């Protein structure tokens, strides 16, 4: 159902990449794997659960991929299905779930390398505010998505979702990681959107994911890391290839959108 996911970094993300490649992040930390977790504020009655794994793999993962699991207070248990693909070098994966976490100490394990395990204590009342003022502006063949800075967020993922004729989610053709508070795309320069209505969904991370594609990033995941998300109040209507129009539509009911993501896709 989903089309290929495209990844683009903003200018700040590119600068972060160059600095990290030159030793600008990490401070000599030799750890090759780390993981963290926290809350996911998606606008529901309760917060959900968020976990993120970073690794700098010296050897490709096996053909069976790897598994990831979290256990915690009150019988909390989450198991990430085996990621069946080869990874080599720096990579990160994250998962969000409508499972409701409670405050306490959790154990995170992953079958990477010789095996990874750590404990982390989180506060279930610690959250990132939901993104606000997610707006879309468009010319004939380009669009800019902007939002207000989210307090505590260090980076963002902007997804563009195709809607069906009833306004329901149909496919996610594109996404952009950035440390800035806007993304801009042009059909002529980057992508081609077939006719239809598209709505932007924004994820705010309490970690700089634009740096997680480089070595030396284990310290970023030492503390609790939270996630929040929200919809734009506007859609991009593509009437024909190369013609964009912005419409105001009622905000969609917040879906939990349980799932996973990361880099490389």
GROMACS .gro file of C-alpha atoms in nm:
model
  265
    1UNK     CA    1   0.000   0.000   0.000
    2UNK     CA    2   0.289   0.236   0.071
    3UNK     CA    3   0.504   0.371  -0.204
    4UNK     CA    4   0.878   0.415  -0.179
    5UNK     CA    5   0.979   0.641   0.110
    6UNK     CA    6   1.213   0.924   0.013
    7UNK     CA    7   1.450   1.076   0.270
    8UNK     CA    8   1.574   1.434   0.253
    9UNK     CA    9   1.777   1.635   0.501
   10UNK     CA   10   1.741   2.011   0.550
   11UNK     CA   11   2.041   2.242   0.550
   12UNK     CA   12   2.088   2.200   0.924
   13UNK     CA   13   2.080   1.823   0.884
   14UNK     CA   14   2.347   1.839   0.613
   15UNK     CA   15   2.570   2.056   0.831
   16UNK     CA   16   2.516   1.817   1.122
   17UNK     CA   17   2.618   1.528   0.898
   18UNK     CA   18   2.938   1.701   0.789
   19UNK     CA   19   3.032   1.799   1.144
   20UNK     CA   20   2.968   1.450   1.275
   21UNK     CA   21   3.168   1.297   0.991
   22UNK     CA   22   3.461   1.514   1.100
   23UNK     CA   23   3.434   1.412   1.463
   24UNK     CA   24   3.208   1.695   1.572
   25UNK     CA   25   2.982   1.470   1.779
   26UNK     CA   26   3.035   1.179   2.010
   27UNK     CA   27   3.345   1.288   2.204
   28UNK     CA   28   3.529   0.960   2.149
   29UNK     CA   29   3.247   0.740   2.284
   30UNK     CA   30   3.329   0.391   2.153
   31UNK     CA   31   2.986   0.232   2.198
   32UNK     CA   32   2.847   0.091   1.874
   33UNK     CA   33   2.487   0.033   1.990
   34UNK     CA   34   2.246   0.221   2.215
   35UNK     CA   35   1.872   0.251   2.257
   36UNK     CA   36   1.626   0.464   2.448
   37UNK     CA   37   1.254   0.503   2.501
   38UNK     CA   38   0.993   0.744   2.631
   39UNK     CA   39   0.642   0.867   2.568
   40UNK     CA   40   0.454   0.938   2.246
   41UNK     CA   41   0.213   1.232   2.261
   42UNK     CA   42  -0.025   1.187   1.967
   43UNK     CA   43  -0.320   1.377   2.112
   44UNK     CA   44  -0.501   1.079   2.256
   45UNK     CA   45  -0.650   1.045   2.602
   46UNK     CA   46  -0.329   0.871   2.711
   47UNK     CA   47   0.028   0.892   2.588
   48UNK     CA   48   0.171   0.608   2.386
   49UNK     CA   49   0.508   0.435   2.389
   50UNK     CA   50   0.816   0.528   2.183
   51UNK     CA   51   1.150   0.351   2.148
   52UNK     CA   52   1.453   0.419   1.929
   53UNK     CA   53   1.761   0.211   1.849
   54UNK     CA   54   2.091   0.336   1.702
   55UNK     CA   55   2.380   0.116   1.590
   56UNK     CA   56   2.706   0.152   1.400
   57UNK     CA   57   2.748  -0.198   1.267
   58UNK     CA   58   3.096  -0.326   1.188
   59UNK     CA   59   2.945  -0.627   1.010
   60UNK     CA   60   2.620  -0.656   0.814
   61UNK     CA   61   2.327  -0.803   1.001
   62UNK     CA   62   2.241  -1.162   0.921
   63UNK     CA   63   1.978  -1.254   0.663
   64UNK     CA   64   1.738  -1.303   0.954
   65UNK     CA   65   1.785  -0.940   1.058
   66UNK     CA   66   1.749  -0.862   1.427
   67UNK     CA   67   1.489  -0.846   1.701
   68UNK     CA   68   1.415  -0.575   1.957
   69UNK     CA   69   1.215  -0.600   2.279
   70UNK     CA   70   1.115  -0.387   2.578
   71UNK     CA   71   0.985  -0.508   2.913
   72UNK     CA   72   0.887  -0.301   3.215
   73UNK     CA   73   0.656  -0.231   3.508
   74UNK     CA   74   0.307  -0.376   3.542
   75UNK     CA   75   0.374  -0.651   3.291
   76UNK     CA   76   0.467  -0.411   3.010
   77UNK     CA   77   0.599  -0.607   2.714
   78UNK     CA   78   0.671  -0.497   2.358
   79UNK     CA   79   0.841  -0.708   2.093
   80UNK     CA   80   0.955  -0.561   1.764
   81UNK     CA   81   0.913  -0.816   1.482
   82UNK     CA   82   1.241  -0.921   1.326
   83UNK     CA   83   1.371  -0.659   1.084
   84UNK     CA   84   1.458  -0.884   0.790
   85UNK     CA   85   1.712  -0.687   0.593
   86UNK     CA   86   2.085  -0.626   0.596
   87UNK     CA   87   2.221  -0.321   0.774
   88UNK     CA   88   2.582  -0.208   0.774
   89UNK     CA   89   2.742   0.102   0.925
   90UNK     CA   90   2.538   0.367   1.110
   91UNK     CA   91   2.162   0.312   1.117
   92UNK     CA   92   1.863   0.382   1.339
   93UNK     CA   93   1.515   0.238   1.380
   94UNK     CA   94   1.226   0.367   1.589
   95UNK     CA   95   0.888   0.234   1.685
   96UNK     CA   96   0.575   0.391   1.832
   97UNK     CA   97   0.277   0.215   1.983
   98UNK     CA   98  -0.049   0.309   2.153
   99UNK     CA   99   0.056   0.086   2.443
  100UNK     CA  100   0.043   0.307   2.753
  101UNK     CA  101   0.371   0.313   2.950
  102UNK     CA  102   0.394   0.383   3.322
  103UNK     CA  103   0.677   0.542   3.515
  104UNK     CA  104   0.951   0.302   3.618
  105UNK     CA  105   1.252   0.104   3.499
  106UNK     CA  106   1.247  -0.077   3.165
  107UNK     CA  107   1.483  -0.326   3.001
  108UNK     CA  108   1.564  -0.287   2.631
  109UNK     CA  109   1.725  -0.578   2.444
  110UNK     CA  110   1.831  -0.624   2.082
  111UNK     CA  111   1.993  -0.914   1.895
  112UNK     CA  112   2.263  -0.704   1.731
  113UNK     CA  113   2.633  -0.784   1.739
  114UNK     CA  114   2.705  -0.989   2.049
  115UNK     CA  115   2.371  -0.879   2.194
  116UNK     CA  116   2.257  -0.553   2.349
  117UNK     CA  117   2.078  -0.491   2.679
  118UNK     CA  118   2.026  -0.183   2.895
  119UNK     CA  119   1.794  -0.054   3.165
  120UNK     CA  120   1.640   0.291   3.160
  121UNK     CA  121   1.412   0.468   3.406
  122UNK     CA  122   1.146   0.689   3.250
  123UNK     CA  123   0.874   0.924   3.368
  124UNK     CA  124   0.537   0.868   3.199
  125UNK     CA  125   0.443   1.229   3.275
  126UNK     CA  126   0.737   1.361   3.073
  127UNK     CA  127   0.607   1.447   2.725
  128UNK     CA  128   0.685   1.659   2.422
  129UNK     CA  129   0.405   1.905   2.336
  130UNK     CA  130   0.220   1.829   2.016
  131UNK     CA  131   0.336   2.026   1.711
  132UNK     CA  132   0.139   2.346   1.649
  133UNK     CA  133   0.069   2.572   1.351
  134UNK     CA  134   0.153   2.311   1.088
  135UNK     CA  135   0.073   2.503   0.771
  136UNK     CA  136   0.118   2.457   0.400
  137UNK     CA  137   0.188   2.724   0.138
  138UNK     CA  138   0.202   2.647  -0.233
  139UNK     CA  139   0.282   2.806  -0.565
  140UNK     CA  140   0.193   2.644  -0.894
  141UNK     CA  141   0.453   2.369  -0.866
  142UNK     CA  142   0.616   2.395  -0.521
  143UNK     CA  143   0.503   2.376  -0.160
  144UNK     CA  144   0.645   2.474   0.179
  145UNK     CA  145   0.539   2.308   0.505
  146UNK     CA  146   0.616   2.504   0.820
  147UNK     CA  147   0.547   2.466   1.192
  148UNK     CA  148   0.626   2.629   1.524
  149UNK     CA  149   0.930   2.497   1.713
  150UNK     CA  150   0.829   2.224   1.955
  151UNK     CA  151   0.979   2.285   2.301
  152UNK     CA  152   1.226   2.005   2.376
  153UNK     CA  153   1.235   1.873   2.018
  154UNK     CA  154   1.571   1.842   1.843
  155UNK     CA  155   1.456   1.720   1.501
  156UNK     CA  156   1.148   1.640   1.295
  157UNK     CA  157   1.010   1.401   1.038
  158UNK     CA  158   0.757   1.545   0.792
  159UNK     CA  159   0.544   1.291   0.607
  160UNK     CA  160   0.320   1.362   0.309
  161UNK     CA  161   0.014   1.135   0.304
  162UNK     CA  162  -0.213   1.074   0.007
  163UNK     CA  163  -0.583   1.072   0.104
  164UNK     CA  164  -0.862   0.875  -0.057
  165UNK     CA  165  -1.189   1.032  -0.173
  166UNK     CA  166  -1.326   1.008   0.182
  167UNK     CA  167  -1.027   1.183   0.339
  168UNK     CA  168  -0.879   0.863   0.483
  169UNK     CA  169  -0.509   0.778   0.469
  170UNK     CA  170  -0.417   0.588   0.155
  171UNK     CA  171  -0.038   0.595   0.112
  172UNK     CA  172   0.274   0.776   0.233
  173UNK     CA  173   0.476   0.865  -0.076
  174UNK     CA  174   0.735   1.098   0.080
  175UNK     CA  175   0.905   1.200   0.403
  176UNK     CA  176   1.179   1.437   0.513
  177UNK     CA  177   1.403   1.434   0.824
  178UNK     CA  178   1.518   1.779   0.929
  179UNK     CA  179   1.644   1.980   1.226
  180UNK     CA  180   1.477   2.294   1.087
  181UNK     CA  181   1.112   2.402   1.119
  182UNK     CA  182   1.020   2.383   0.753
  183UNK     CA  183   1.059   2.172   0.442
  184UNK     CA  184   1.013   2.283   0.084
  185UNK     CA  185   0.977   2.076  -0.227
  186UNK     CA  186   0.926   2.140  -0.597
  187UNK     CA  187   0.766   1.890  -0.829
  188UNK     CA  188   1.004   1.992  -1.105
  189UNK     CA  189   1.318   1.956  -0.891
  190UNK     CA  190   1.251   1.669  -0.651
  191UNK     CA  191   0.926   1.477  -0.676
  192UNK     CA  192   0.618   1.429  -0.888
  193UNK     CA  193   0.283   1.397  -0.713
  194UNK     CA  194  -0.004   1.236  -0.903
  195UNK     CA  195  -0.342   1.415  -0.881
  196UNK     CA  196  -0.505   1.390  -0.540
  197UNK     CA  197  -0.519   1.542  -0.192
  198UNK     CA  198  -0.216   1.525   0.038
  199UNK     CA  199  -0.194   1.611   0.407
  200UNK     CA  200   0.123   1.665   0.608
  201UNK     CA  201   0.193   1.475   0.930
  202UNK     CA  202   0.472   1.597   1.158
  203UNK     CA  203   0.675   1.394   1.407
  204UNK     CA  204   0.884   1.579   1.667
  205UNK     CA  205   1.176   1.390   1.826
  206UNK     CA  206   1.355   1.461   2.152
  207UNK     CA  207   1.676   1.345   1.980
  208UNK     CA  208   1.854   1.476   1.670
  209UNK     CA  209   1.780   1.197   1.425
  210UNK     CA  210   1.965   1.382   1.148
  211UNK     CA  211   2.288   1.289   1.331
  212UNK     CA  212   2.197   0.924   1.381
  213UNK     CA  213   2.323   0.841   1.032
  214UNK     CA  214   2.679   0.893   1.158
  215UNK     CA  215   2.917   0.731   1.406
  216UNK     CA  216   2.959   0.826   1.771
  217UNK     CA  217   2.592   0.890   1.848
  218UNK     CA  218   2.543   0.657   2.148
  219UNK     CA  219   2.535   0.944   2.405
  220UNK     CA  220   2.229   1.095   2.239
  221UNK     CA  221   2.024   0.796   2.352
  222UNK     CA  222   2.141   0.781   2.714
  223UNK     CA  223   1.848   0.985   2.856
  224UNK     CA  224   1.475   0.932   2.809
  225UNK     CA  225   1.369   1.030   2.455
  226UNK     CA  226   1.012   1.140   2.380
  227UNK     CA  227   0.808   1.175   2.062
  228UNK     CA  228   0.503   1.383   1.963
  229UNK     CA  229   0.305   1.420   1.642
  230UNK     CA  230   0.019   1.601   1.472
  231UNK     CA  231  -0.159   1.680   1.143
  232UNK     CA  232  -0.157   1.991   0.930
  233UNK     CA  233  -0.491   2.173   0.912
  234UNK     CA  234  -0.453   2.207   0.534
  235UNK     CA  235  -0.413   1.977   0.239
  236UNK     CA  236  -0.220   2.009  -0.083
  237UNK     CA  237  -0.452   1.942  -0.377
  238UNK     CA  238  -0.274   1.834  -0.692
  239UNK     CA  239  -0.513   1.903  -0.979
  240UNK     CA  240  -0.266   1.793  -1.245
  241UNK     CA  241   0.104   1.717  -1.253
  242UNK     CA  242   0.284   2.043  -1.177
  243UNK     CA  243  -0.020   2.227  -1.038
  244UNK     CA  244  -0.060   2.259  -0.660
  245UNK     CA  245  -0.334   2.423  -0.455
  246UNK     CA  246  -0.377   2.453  -0.077
  247UNK     CA  247  -0.718   2.389   0.080
  248UNK     CA  248  -0.837   2.421   0.439
  249UNK     CA  249  -1.009   2.104   0.561
  250UNK     CA  250  -1.121   1.982   0.903
  251UNK     CA  251  -0.836   1.829   1.102
  252UNK     CA  252  -0.842   1.451   1.084
  253UNK     CA  253  -0.919   1.252   1.395
  254UNK     CA  254  -0.580   1.161   1.539
  255UNK     CA  255  -0.500   0.802   1.438
  256UNK     CA  256  -0.253   0.618   1.658
  257UNK     CA  257  -0.054   0.518   1.349
  258UNK     CA  258   0.133   0.245   1.532
  259UNK     CA  259   0.438   0.149   1.332
  260UNK     CA  260   0.808   0.189   1.280
  261UNK     CA  261   1.056   0.386   1.075
  262UNK     CA  262   1.420   0.482   1.055
  263UNK     CA  263   1.718   0.511   0.825
  264UNK     CA  264   1.798   0.356   0.588
  265UNK     CA  265   1.438   0.277   0.492
   0.00000   0.00000   0.00000
